[in-house]
């Protein structure tokens, strides 16, 4: 289940308009970006659990951390603006997809207006 969830999460991230993947720090983490700005990092921790780091509004981040045991402050990231989520099935996939959408939109909103408009138009 774990590897299927990881594959689904990566595929979902890469379906986002303009999303690209790279490995700027070596073989891990997989970094998924929009216009050279990270919105997701996927890696395995020392216990070999797959983790995804996602950008998050600080108020929502706190709420998610209270709601889910496996949503924690971002590992090696700004703990106020990033969450680390363990992909062990404890957070339902639709909720993970919503967290990815939120992260992606937060990053898109930091881009120049012309880029935002071209990315967000359907």
mmCIF file of C-alpha atoms in Angstrom:
data_model
loop_
_atom_site.group_PDB
_atom_site.id
_atom_site.type_symbol
_atom_site.label_atom_id
_atom_site.label_comp_id
_atom_site.label_asym_id
_atom_site.label_seq_id
_atom_site.Cartn_x
_atom_site.Cartn_y
_atom_site.Cartn_z
ATOM 1 C CA UNK A 1 0.000 0.000 0.000
ATOM 2 C CA UNK A 2 2.796 2.382 0.923
ATOM 3 C CA UNK A 3 4.476 2.360 -2.498
ATOM 4 C CA UNK A 4 1.118 2.711 -4.286
ATOM 5 C CA UNK A 5 0.269 5.725 -2.141
ATOM 6 C CA UNK A 6 3.703 7.247 -2.829
ATOM 7 C CA UNK A 7 3.231 6.695 -6.576
ATOM 8 C CA UNK A 8 -0.270 8.203 -6.469
ATOM 9 C CA UNK A 9 1.001 11.234 -4.548
ATOM 10 C CA UNK A 10 3.882 11.838 -6.984
ATOM 11 C CA UNK A 11 1.570 11.450 -9.984
ATOM 12 C CA UNK A 12 -0.964 13.822 -8.423
ATOM 13 C CA UNK A 13 1.717 16.470 -7.795
ATOM 14 C CA UNK A 14 3.067 16.177 -11.339
ATOM 15 C CA UNK A 15 -0.413 16.582 -12.852
ATOM 16 C CA UNK A 16 -0.466 20.135 -11.543
ATOM 17 C CA UNK A 17 -0.077 22.668 -14.348
ATOM 18 C CA UNK A 18 3.591 23.622 -14.722
ATOM 19 C CA UNK A 19 4.831 21.134 -12.101
ATOM 20 C CA UNK A 20 8.323 19.715 -12.597
ATOM 21 C CA UNK A 21 10.392 17.237 -10.617
ATOM 22 C CA UNK A 22 14.084 17.285 -9.836
ATOM 23 C CA UNK A 23 16.678 16.059 -7.380
ATOM 24 C CA UNK A 24 18.678 19.196 -6.458
ATOM 25 C CA UNK A 25 20.020 17.679 -3.207
ATOM 26 C CA UNK A 26 21.126 14.261 -4.528
ATOM 27 C CA UNK A 27 19.092 11.058 -4.832
ATOM 28 C CA UNK A 28 16.656 12.289 -2.174
ATOM 29 C CA UNK A 29 14.428 14.161 -1.716
ATOM 30 C CA UNK A 30 12.342 14.294 -4.875
ATOM 31 C CA UNK A 31 11.478 17.983 -5.167
ATOM 32 C CA UNK A 32 8.373 19.048 -7.057
ATOM 33 C CA UNK A 33 8.295 22.672 -8.144
ATOM 34 C CA UNK A 34 6.267 25.238 -9.984
ATOM 35 C CA UNK A 35 8.424 27.913 -11.680
ATOM 36 C CA UNK A 36 11.494 26.886 -9.634
ATOM 37 C CA UNK A 37 9.612 27.218 -6.325
ATOM 38 C CA UNK A 38 9.135 24.076 -4.226
ATOM 39 C CA UNK A 39 5.661 22.973 -3.236
ATOM 40 C CA UNK A 40 6.388 19.321 -2.346
ATOM 41 C CA UNK A 41 9.403 17.294 -1.195
ATOM 42 C CA UNK A 42 9.160 13.507 -0.985
ATOM 43 C CA UNK A 43 11.728 11.383 0.845
ATOM 44 C CA UNK A 44 12.184 8.440 3.183
ATOM 45 C CA UNK A 45 13.105 9.006 6.809
ATOM 46 C CA UNK A 46 15.523 6.917 8.844
ATOM 47 C CA UNK A 47 12.749 4.389 9.608
ATOM 48 C CA UNK A 48 12.151 4.020 5.833
ATOM 49 C CA UNK A 49 8.731 5.699 5.998
ATOM 50 C CA UNK A 50 7.839 7.868 3.023
ATOM 51 C CA UNK A 51 7.349 11.510 4.024
ATOM 52 C CA UNK A 52 5.980 14.436 2.022
ATOM 53 C CA UNK A 53 6.724 18.034 3.010
ATOM 54 C CA UNK A 54 4.068 20.519 1.923
ATOM 55 C CA UNK A 55 3.786 24.272 2.290
ATOM 56 C CA UNK A 56 0.831 25.301 4.438
ATOM 57 C CA UNK A 57 -0.846 28.385 5.863
ATOM 58 C CA UNK A 58 0.303 28.504 9.519
ATOM 59 C CA UNK A 59 -3.234 28.402 10.990
ATOM 60 C CA UNK A 60 -4.234 25.470 8.784
ATOM 61 C CA UNK A 61 -0.897 23.771 9.543
ATOM 62 C CA UNK A 62 -1.626 23.894 13.281
ATOM 63 C CA UNK A 63 -5.136 22.517 12.731
ATOM 64 C CA UNK A 64 -3.830 19.635 10.607
ATOM 65 C CA UNK A 65 -1.195 18.801 13.236
ATOM 66 C CA UNK A 66 -3.951 18.618 15.861
ATOM 67 C CA UNK A 67 -6.186 16.527 13.606
ATOM 68 C CA UNK A 68 -3.582 13.973 12.459
ATOM 69 C CA UNK A 69 -0.841 12.372 14.530
ATOM 70 C CA UNK A 70 1.324 11.921 11.392
ATOM 71 C CA UNK A 71 1.200 15.582 10.347
ATOM 72 C CA UNK A 72 4.138 17.311 11.999
ATOM 73 C CA UNK A 73 6.110 20.543 11.609
ATOM 74 C CA UNK A 74 8.180 20.443 8.411
ATOM 75 C CA UNK A 75 11.342 18.354 8.674
ATOM 76 C CA UNK A 76 14.350 20.535 7.698
ATOM 77 C CA UNK A 77 11.916 23.279 6.668
ATOM 78 C CA UNK A 78 10.388 26.427 8.153
ATOM 79 C CA UNK A 79 8.237 24.757 10.814
ATOM 80 C CA UNK A 80 5.644 27.532 10.716
ATOM 81 C CA UNK A 81 4.971 27.260 6.963
ATOM 82 C CA UNK A 82 5.655 23.590 6.157
ATOM 83 C CA UNK A 83 4.204 20.271 7.321
ATOM 84 C CA UNK A 84 5.746 16.809 7.071
ATOM 85 C CA UNK A 85 3.178 14.071 6.511
ATOM 86 C CA UNK A 86 4.034 10.384 6.932
ATOM 87 C CA UNK A 87 2.484 8.392 4.065
ATOM 88 C CA UNK A 88 1.406 5.374 6.096
ATOM 89 C CA UNK A 89 -2.310 5.434 5.311
ATOM 90 C CA UNK A 90 -3.301 7.269 8.502
ATOM 91 C CA UNK A 91 -4.084 10.426 6.504
ATOM 92 C CA UNK A 92 -6.690 9.570 3.843
ATOM 93 C CA UNK A 93 -5.549 10.098 0.259
ATOM 94 C CA UNK A 94 -8.281 12.709 -0.509
ATOM 95 C CA UNK A 95 -7.031 14.759 2.468
ATOM 96 C CA UNK A 96 -3.447 14.452 1.191
ATOM 97 C CA UNK A 97 -4.589 15.626 -2.245
ATOM 98 C CA UNK A 98 -6.281 18.640 -0.606
ATOM 99 C CA UNK A 99 -3.028 19.433 1.259
ATOM 100 C CA UNK A 100 -1.104 19.207 -2.044
ATOM 101 C CA UNK A 101 -3.633 21.524 -3.723
ATOM 102 C CA UNK A 102 -3.222 24.013 -0.864
ATOM 103 C CA UNK A 103 0.587 23.906 -1.057
ATOM 104 C CA UNK A 104 0.541 24.330 -4.841
ATOM 105 C CA UNK A 105 -1.838 27.313 -4.680
ATOM 106 C CA UNK A 106 0.187 29.003 -1.921
ATOM 107 C CA UNK A 107 3.274 28.819 -4.130
ATOM 108 C CA UNK A 108 1.417 29.887 -7.289
ATOM 109 C CA UNK A 109 0.178 32.969 -5.404
ATOM 110 C CA UNK A 110 3.816 34.071 -4.899
ATOM 111 C CA UNK A 111 4.439 34.154 -8.667
ATOM 112 C CA UNK A 112 4.060 37.259 -10.862
ATOM 113 C CA UNK A 113 0.398 37.976 -11.736
ATOM 114 C CA UNK A 114 0.843 37.128 -15.419
ATOM 115 C CA UNK A 115 2.222 33.690 -14.515
ATOM 116 C CA UNK A 116 -0.497 33.131 -11.921
ATOM 117 C CA UNK A 117 -3.173 33.900 -14.504
ATOM 118 C CA UNK A 118 -1.709 31.560 -17.111
ATOM 119 C CA UNK A 119 -1.324 28.746 -14.558
ATOM 120 C CA UNK A 120 -4.757 29.119 -12.954
ATOM 121 C CA UNK A 121 -6.823 29.538 -16.131
ATOM 122 C CA UNK A 122 -8.400 26.297 -17.291
#
